[in-house]
Amino acid sequence: MRFLHLSDLHIGKIVHSFSMLEEQKHVFQQILCYVQSEQVDAVVIAGDIYDRPIPGNEALRVFDDFLTELANYNVTVLLIAGNHDSPDRISYANRLLTDKQLFLYGSFNGKLQKVTLNDKHGKINFWLLPFIKPLSVQGFFEDQQIESYDDALGAALKTADITYNTRDILVAHQFFTKSGIEPIRSDSELNPVGGLDAINTNLIEKFDYVALGHLHGTQKVNAEHIRYAGSPLKYSASEIQQTKSILLVEINEKNNLTTKTLPLTPIHDMREIKGKIEELTSNTFSSQINKEDYMHVILTDEEEVLDPMEKIRSIYPNVMTVKRENSKTNNNALFEVHQNAEQQTTTQLSIYELFSEFFLVICGSAMSQEQSRIVKELLETEGAI
């Protein structure tokens, strides 16, 4: 069996006021081409489908188009919610969609979900675990004390009859690590308050493959078969050096598994340029790079530069940030492009939607179904919705 492993789509993402929707549609077309060219049987999407709990209409249409195309190719889609996603929205109509081989799981309901597929070697069990937190899991296990993310994952795994005698694949959206190994992290990842979200890979090593989401850089975690696919696009300056891709996984008989990286190419790359403004805006320098790329600019001029953003933008129309870095600026003065995209999006949100966004930023994950219900009831009581 061959399947694609991808994650952290963040559909609707806005980076420094630049909408990423056209970029996302562009890489989705490449993924669809890989579905055909690599003759895959399934597509695994390991969470963070949207960038916000309540995505805009255009973001919903983009993902709907992507899922529709996948269904037309007659492949199985296995999808879970990440910490950015609203569990309700991801789970919507999932019982009806299973007839189309679309398995969408937004929240942990007390038992690890299993989808069994078949190939010439027999059964392959895909175990689907949406993003979980200790508090949300505790309600299902009153007889256990669940204080950490390790406890939460351990409890979830115990709900399944996993023998590890067949081929078993886990799909999860969490921060997994191994003692002594520092994973590659990104500024665009949201972390739960306190940063205590790490889970030891010892709990998942027996799986034949672990398809992970959450970290934006493609990487393995202490083992060849435990992998983050990474995001399909660069969503922050900290990802500039990363090469974006998805993973092709081929599993034959048990203990016979291979992975291959399939590159993705954006419309506009993201890059950093550094130097004096006269040098960076010269034809000699700018002619050597794609001026349409998303730019993070570091100016090293010792003297003051009048209106640096406009000067840079006259050469590089998609400049995202301009930062000054010299002997006088210990605090690295930062100038950003301020367009209207984010402001317009915010003003169109309801009170409930604004609170959902606030919760995501503060807590590092979307509200659970129970939390969402409580907030709606309180707002209805106050007449706010």
CSV table of N, CA and C in Angstrom, one decimal, residues 46-157:
chain,number,residue,atom,x,y,z
A,46,ALA,N,-2.6,14.9,8.8
A,46,ALA,CA,-2.4,14.8,10.3
A,46,ALA,C,-2.6,16.1,11.0
A,47,GLY,N,-3.8,16.8,10.7
A,47,GLY,CA,-4.2,17.9,11.5
A,47,GLY,C,-3.8,19.3,11.1
A,48,ASP,N,-4.4,20.3,11.7
A,48,ASP,CA,-4.3,21.7,11.4
A,48,ASP,C,-4.6,21.9,9.9
A,49,ILE,N,-5.9,21.5,9.6
A,49,ILE,CA,-6.4,21.7,8.3
A,49,ILE,C,-6.6,23.2,8.0
A,50,TYR,N,-7.2,23.9,9.0
A,50,TYR,CA,-7.4,25.4,8.9
A,50,TYR,C,-6.4,26.1,9.8
A,51,ASP,N,-6.3,27.4,9.6
A,51,ASP,CA,-5.4,28.2,10.5
A,51,ASP,C,-6.1,28.7,11.7
A,52,ARG,N,-7.4,28.7,11.6
A,52,ARG,CA,-8.2,29.3,12.7
A,52,ARG,C,-9.4,28.4,13.0
A,53,PRO,N,-9.9,28.4,14.2
A,53,PRO,CA,-11.1,27.5,14.5
A,53,PRO,C,-12.3,27.8,13.7
A,54,ILE,N,-12.5,29.1,13.3
A,54,ILE,CA,-13.6,29.4,12.5
A,54,ILE,C,-13.1,30.0,11.1
A,55,PRO,N,-12.8,29.1,10.2
A,55,PRO,CA,-12.2,29.6,8.9
A,55,PRO,C,-13.2,30.4,8.1
A,56,GLY,N,-12.6,31.3,7.2
A,56,GLY,CA,-13.4,32.1,6.3
A,56,GLY,C,-14.0,31.3,5.2
A,57,ASN,N,-15.0,31.8,4.5
A,57,ASN,CA,-15.7,31.1,3.5
A,57,ASN,C,-14.8,30.7,2.4
A,58,GLU,N,-13.8,31.5,2.0
A,58,GLU,CA,-12.9,31.1,0.9
A,58,GLU,C,-12.0,30.0,1.3
A,59,ALA,N,-11.6,29.9,2.6
A,59,ALA,CA,-10.8,28.8,3.1
A,59,ALA,C,-11.6,27.5,3.0
A,60,LEU,N,-12.9,27.6,3.4
A,60,LEU,CA,-13.7,26.4,3.4
A,60,LEU,C,-13.9,25.9,1.9
A,61,ARG,N,-14.0,26.8,1.0
A,61,ARG,CA,-14.2,26.4,-0.4
A,61,ARG,C,-12.9,25.8,-1.0
A,62,VAL,N,-11.8,26.3,-0.6
A,62,VAL,CA,-10.5,25.8,-1.0
A,62,VAL,C,-10.4,24.3,-0.6
A,63,PHE,N,-10.7,24.1,0.7
A,63,PHE,CA,-10.5,22.7,1.2
A,63,PHE,C,-11.6,21.8,0.6
A,64,ASP,N,-12.8,22.3,0.4
A,64,ASP,CA,-13.9,21.5,-0.2
A,64,ASP,C,-13.5,21.1,-1.6
A,65,ASP,N,-12.9,22.0,-2.4
A,65,ASP,CA,-12.4,21.7,-3.7
A,65,ASP,C,-11.3,20.6,-3.6
A,66,PHE,N,-10.4,20.7,-2.7
A,66,PHE,CA,-9.3,19.7,-2.5
A,66,PHE,C,-9.9,18.3,-2.2
A,67,LEU,N,-10.8,18.3,-1.3
A,67,LEU,CA,-11.4,17.0,-0.9
A,67,LEU,C,-12.2,16.4,-2.0
A,68,THR,N,-12.9,17.2,-2.8
A,68,THR,CA,-13.7,16.8,-3.9
A,68,THR,C,-12.8,16.1,-5.0
A,69,GLU,N,-11.7,16.8,-5.2
A,69,GLU,CA,-10.7,16.2,-6.2
A,69,GLU,C,-10.2,14.9,-5.8
A,70,LEU,N,-9.9,14.8,-4.5
A,70,LEU,CA,-9.3,13.5,-3.9
A,70,LEU,C,-10.4,12.4,-4.1
A,71,ALA,N,-11.6,12.8,-3.8
A,71,ALA,CA,-12.7,11.8,-3.9
A,71,ALA,C,-12.8,11.3,-5.4
A,72,ASN,N,-12.6,12.2,-6.3
A,72,ASN,CA,-12.7,11.9,-7.7
A,72,ASN,C,-11.6,10.9,-8.2
A,73,TYR,N,-10.5,10.9,-7.4
A,73,TYR,CA,-9.4,10.0,-7.7
A,73,TYR,C,-9.6,8.7,-7.1
A,74,ASN,N,-10.6,8.5,-6.3
A,74,ASN,CA,-11.0,7.2,-5.7
A,74,ASN,C,-9.9,6.8,-4.7
A,75,VAL,N,-9.4,7.7,-3.9
A,75,VAL,CA,-8.4,7.4,-2.8
A,75,VAL,C,-9.1,7.6,-1.5
A,76,THR,N,-8.7,6.8,-0.5
A,76,THR,CA,-9.2,7.0,0.9
A,76,THR,C,-8.5,8.1,1.5
A,77,VAL,N,-9.2,9.0,2.2
A,77,VAL,CA,-8.7,10.1,2.9
A,77,VAL,C,-8.9,9.9,4.4
A,78,LEU,N,-7.8,10.0,5.2
A,78,LEU,CA,-7.9,9.8,6.6
A,78,LEU,C,-7.4,11.1,7.3
A,79,LEU,N,-8.2,11.8,8.0
A,79,LEU,CA,-8.0,13.1,8.4
A,79,LEU,C,-8.3,13.3,9.9
A,80,ILE,N,-7.5,14.0,10.6
A,80,ILE,CA,-7.7,14.4,12.0
A,80,ILE,C,-7.6,15.9,12.2
A,81,ALA,N,-8.2,16.3,13.3
A,81,ALA,CA,-8.1,17.7,13.7
A,81,ALA,C,-6.8,18.0,14.4
A,82,GLY,N,-6.3,19.2,14.2
A,82,GLY,CA,-5.1,19.6,15.0
A,82,GLY,C,-5.5,20.7,16.0
A,83,ASN,N,-4.5,21.2,16.7
A,83,ASN,CA,-4.8,22.2,17.7
A,83,ASN,C,-5.4,23.5,17.2
A,84,HIS,N,-5.2,23.8,15.9
A,84,HIS,CA,-5.8,25.0,15.3
A,84,HIS,C,-7.2,24.8,14.9
A,85,ASP,N,-7.7,23.6,14.8
A,85,ASP,CA,-9.0,23.3,14.2
A,85,ASP,C,-10.1,23.2,15.2
A,86,SER,N,-11.3,23.5,14.8
A,86,SER,CA,-12.5,23.3,15.6
A,86,SER,C,-12.9,21.9,15.4
A,87,PRO,N,-13.0,21.1,16.5
A,87,PRO,CA,-13.4,19.7,16.3
A,87,PRO,C,-14.7,19.5,15.7
A,88,ASP,N,-15.7,20.4,15.9
A,88,ASP,CA,-17.0,20.3,15.3
A,88,ASP,C,-17.0,20.4,13.8
A,89,ARG,N,-16.2,21.4,13.4
A,89,ARG,CA,-16.2,21.7,11.9
A,89,ARG,C,-15.5,20.5,11.2
A,90,ILE,N,-14.4,20.0,11.8
A,90,ILE,CA,-13.7,18.8,11.1
A,90,ILE,C,-14.6,17.6,11.1
A,91,SER,N,-15.4,17.4,12.1
A,91,SER,CA,-16.2,16.2,12.2
A,91,SER,C,-17.5,16.2,11.5
A,92,TYR,N,-17.8,17.4,11.0
A,92,TYR,CA,-19.2,17.6,10.4
A,92,TYR,C,-19.4,16.6,9.2
A,93,ALA,N,-20.5,15.9,9.3
A,93,ALA,CA,-21.0,15.0,8.3
A,93,ALA,C,-20.1,13.8,8.1
A,94,ASN,N,-19.2,13.5,9.1
A,94,ASN,CA,-18.2,12.4,8.9
A,94,ASN,C,-18.9,11.0,8.7
A,95,ARG,N,-20.0,10.8,9.3
A,95,ARG,CA,-20.7,9.5,9.1
A,95,ARG,C,-21.2,9.3,7.7
A,96,LEU,N,-21.7,10.4,7.1
A,96,LEU,CA,-22.1,10.3,5.7
A,96,LEU,C,-20.9,10.2,4.7
A,97,LEU,N,-19.8,10.9,5.1
A,97,LEU,CA,-18.7,10.9,4.2
A,97,LEU,C,-17.9,9.6,4.1
A,98,THR,N,-18.1,8.7,5.1
A,98,THR,CA,-17.3,7.5,5.1
A,98,THR,C,-17.7,6.6,3.9
A,99,ASP,N,-18.9,6.8,3.3
A,99,ASP,CA,-19.3,6.1,2.1
A,99,ASP,C,-18.4,6.5,0.9
A,100,LYS,N,-17.9,7.7,1.0
A,100,LYS,CA,-17.0,8.3,0.0
A,100,LYS,C,-15.5,8.0,0.3
A,101,GLN,N,-15.3,7.2,1.3
A,101,GLN,CA,-13.9,6.9,1.8
A,101,GLN,C,-13.2,8.1,2.3
A,102,LEU,N,-14.0,9.0,2.9
A,102,LEU,CA,-13.5,10.1,3.6
A,102,LEU,C,-13.7,9.9,5.1
A,103,PHE,N,-12.6,9.8,5.9
A,103,PHE,CA,-12.7,9.5,7.3
A,103,PHE,C,-12.2,10.7,8.1
A,104,LEU,N,-13.1,11.5,8.6
A,104,LEU,CA,-12.7,12.8,9.2
A,104,LEU,C,-13.0,12.7,10.7
A,105,TYR,N,-12.0,12.9,11.6
A,105,TYR,CA,-12.2,12.8,13.0
A,105,TYR,C,-11.7,14.1,13.7
A,106,GLY,N,-12.6,14.8,14.3
A,106,GLY,CA,-12.3,16.0,14.9
A,106,GLY,C,-11.9,16.0,16.4
A,107,SER,N,-12.5,15.0,17.1
A,107,SER,CA,-12.2,15.0,18.5
A,107,SER,C,-12.1,13.6,19.1
A,108,PHE,N,-11.4,13.4,20.2
A,108,PHE,CA,-11.3,12.2,20.9
A,108,PHE,C,-12.6,12.0,21.7
A,109,ASN,N,-13.3,10.8,21.4
A,109,ASN,CA,-14.6,10.6,22.1
A,109,ASN,C,-14.6,9.5,23.1
A,110,GLY,N,-13.4,9.3,23.6
A,110,GLY,CA,-13.2,8.2,24.7
A,110,GLY,C,-12.6,7.0,24.2
A,111,LYS,N,-12.4,6.8,22.8
A,111,LYS,CA,-11.9,5.6,22.3
A,111,LYS,C,-11.1,6.0,21.0
A,112,LEU,N,-9.9,5.4,20.8
A,112,LEU,CA,-9.1,5.6,19.7
A,112,LEU,C,-9.9,5.0,18.4
A,113,GLN,N,-10.0,5.8,17.4
A,113,GLN,CA,-10.7,5.4,16.2
A,113,GLN,C,-9.9,4.6,15.3
A,114,LYS,N,-10.4,3.5,14.7
A,114,LYS,CA,-9.7,2.7,13.8
A,114,LYS,C,-10.4,2.6,12.4
A,115,VAL,N,-9.6,2.7,11.4
A,115,VAL,CA,-10.0,2.5,10.0
A,115,VAL,C,-9.1,1.4,9.4
A,116,THR,N,-9.7,0.4,9.0
A,116,THR,CA,-9.0,-0.8,8.4
A,116,THR,C,-9.1,-0.8,6.9
A,117,LEU,N,-7.9,-0.8,6.2
A,117,LEU,CA,-7.8,-0.9,4.8
A,117,LEU,C,-7.2,-2.2,4.5
A,118,ASN,N,-7.3,-2.7,3.2
A,118,ASN,CA,-6.7,-3.9,2.8
A,118,ASN,C,-5.9,-3.8,1.6
A,119,ASP,N,-4.8,-4.6,1.5
A,119,ASP,CA,-4.0,-4.8,0.3
A,119,ASP,C,-3.7,-6.2,0.1
A,120,LYS,N,-2.8,-6.5,-0.8
A,120,LYS,CA,-2.5,-8.0,-1.1
A,120,LYS,C,-1.8,-8.7,0.1
A,121,HIS,N,-1.3,-7.9,1.0
A,121,HIS,CA,-0.6,-8.5,2.2
A,121,HIS,C,-1.6,-8.6,3.4
A,122,GLY,N,-2.8,-8.2,3.2
A,122,GLY,CA,-3.8,-8.3,4.3
A,122,GLY,C,-4.3,-6.9,4.8
A,123,LYS,N,-4.6,-6.9,6.1
A,123,LYS,CA,-5.2,-5.7,6.8
A,123,LYS,C,-4.1,-4.7,7.2
A,124,ILE,N,-4.4,-3.4,7.1
A,124,ILE,CA,-3.6,-2.3,7.6
A,124,ILE,C,-4.6,-1.5,8.5
A,125,ASN,N,-4.3,-1.4,9.8
A,125,ASN,CA,-5.1,-0.6,10.7
A,125,ASN,C,-4.5,0.8,10.8
A,126,PHE,N,-5.3,1.8,10.5
A,126,PHE,CA,-5.0,3.2,10.8
A,126,PHE,C,-5.7,3.7,12.0
A,127,TRP,N,-4.9,4.1,13.0
A,127,TRP,CA,-5.5,4.5,14.3
A,127,TRP,C,-5.4,6.1,14.3
A,128,LEU,N,-6.6,6.7,14.4
A,128,LEU,CA,-6.7,8.1,14.2
A,128,LEU,C,-6.9,8.8,15.5
A,129,LEU,N,-6.0,9.7,15.9
A,129,LEU,CA,-6.1,10.4,17.2
A,129,LEU,C,-6.0,11.9,17.0
A,130,PRO,N,-7.1,12.6,17.0
A,130,PRO,CA,-7.0,14.1,16.9
A,130,PRO,C,-6.3,14.7,18.1
A,131,PHE,N,-6.0,16.0,18.0
A,131,PHE,CA,-5.2,16.7,19.0
A,131,PHE,C,-6.0,16.5,20.4
A,132,ILE,N,-5.2,16.1,21.4
A,132,ILE,CA,-5.8,15.9,22.7
A,132,ILE,C,-5.0,16.7,23.8
A,133,LYS,N,-5.7,17.1,24.9
A,133,LYS,CA,-5.1,17.7,26.0
A,133,LYS,C,-5.5,16.9,27.3
A,134,PRO,N,-4.7,16.9,28.3
A,134,PRO,CA,-5.0,16.1,29.5
A,134,PRO,C,-6.4,16.4,30.1
A,135,LEU,N,-6.8,17.7,30.1
A,135,LEU,CA,-8.1,18.0,30.7
A,135,LEU,C,-9.2,17.4,29.9
A,136,SER,N,-9.1,17.5,28.5
A,136,SER,CA,-10.2,16.9,27.7
A,136,SER,C,-10.3,15.4,27.8
A,137,VAL,N,-9.2,14.8,28.0
A,137,VAL,CA,-9.2,13.3,28.1
A,137,VAL,C,-9.6,12.8,29.5
A,138,GLN,N,-9.3,13.6,30.5
A,138,GLN,CA,-9.6,13.2,31.9
A,138,GLN,C,-11.1,12.9,32.1
A,139,GLY,N,-12.0,13.6,31.4
A,139,GLY,CA,-13.4,13.4,31.5
A,139,GLY,C,-13.9,12.0,31.1
A,140,PHE,N,-13.1,11.3,30.3
A,140,PHE,CA,-13.5,9.9,29.9
A,140,PHE,C,-12.9,8.8,30.8
A,141,PHE,N,-12.0,9.2,31.7
A,141,PHE,CA,-11.3,8.3,32.6
A,141,PHE,C,-11.3,8.8,34.1
A,142,GLU,N,-12.5,8.7,34.7
A,142,GLU,CA,-12.7,9.2,36.0
A,142,GLU,C,-11.8,8.4,37.0
A,143,ASP,N,-11.5,7.1,36.7
A,143,ASP,CA,-10.7,6.3,37.6
A,143,ASP,C,-9.2,6.5,37.5
A,144,GLN,N,-8.8,7.4,36.6
A,144,GLN,CA,-7.4,7.6,36.4
A,144,GLN,C,-7.0,9.1,36.6
A,145,GLN,N,-5.8,9.3,37.0
A,145,GLN,CA,-5.3,10.7,37.2
A,145,GLN,C,-4.5,11.0,36.0
A,146,ILE,N,-5.0,11.9,35.1
A,146,ILE,CA,-4.4,12.3,33.9
A,146,ILE,C,-3.9,13.7,34.1
A,147,GLU,N,-2.6,13.9,34.3
A,147,GLU,CA,-2.0,15.2,34.6
A,147,GLU,C,-1.1,15.7,33.5
A,148,SER,N,-0.6,14.8,32.6
A,148,SER,CA,0.4,15.2,31.6
A,148,SER,C,-0.1,14.8,30.2
A,149,TYR,N,0.5,15.3,29.2
A,149,TYR,CA,0.2,14.8,27.9
A,149,TYR,C,0.6,13.3,27.7
A,150,ASP,N,1.7,12.9,28.3
A,150,ASP,CA,2.0,11.5,28.3
A,150,ASP,C,0.9,10.6,28.9
A,151,ASP,N,0.3,11.1,30.0
A,151,ASP,CA,-0.8,10.4,30.6
A,151,ASP,C,-2.0,10.3,29.7
A,152,ALA,N,-2.3,11.4,29.0
A,152,ALA,CA,-3.4,11.5,28.1
A,152,ALA,C,-3.2,10.5,26.9
A,153,LEU,N,-2.1,10.5,26.3
A,153,LEU,CA,-1.8,9.6,25.2
A,153,LEU,C,-1.9,8.2,25.6
A,154,GLY,N,-1.3,7.9,26.8
A,154,GLY,CA,-1.3,6.5,27.3
A,154,GLY,C,-2.7,6.0,27.5
A,155,ALA,N,-3.5,6.9,28.1
A,155,ALA,CA,-4.9,6.5,28.3
A,155,ALA,C,-5.6,6.2,27.0
A,156,ALA,N,-5.4,7.1,26.0
A,156,ALA,CA,-6.1,6.9,24.7
A,156,ALA,C,-5.7,5.7,24.1
A,157,LEU,N,-4.4,5.3,24.1
A,157,LEU,CA,-3.9,4.1,23.5
A,157,LEU,C,-4.5,2.8,24.1
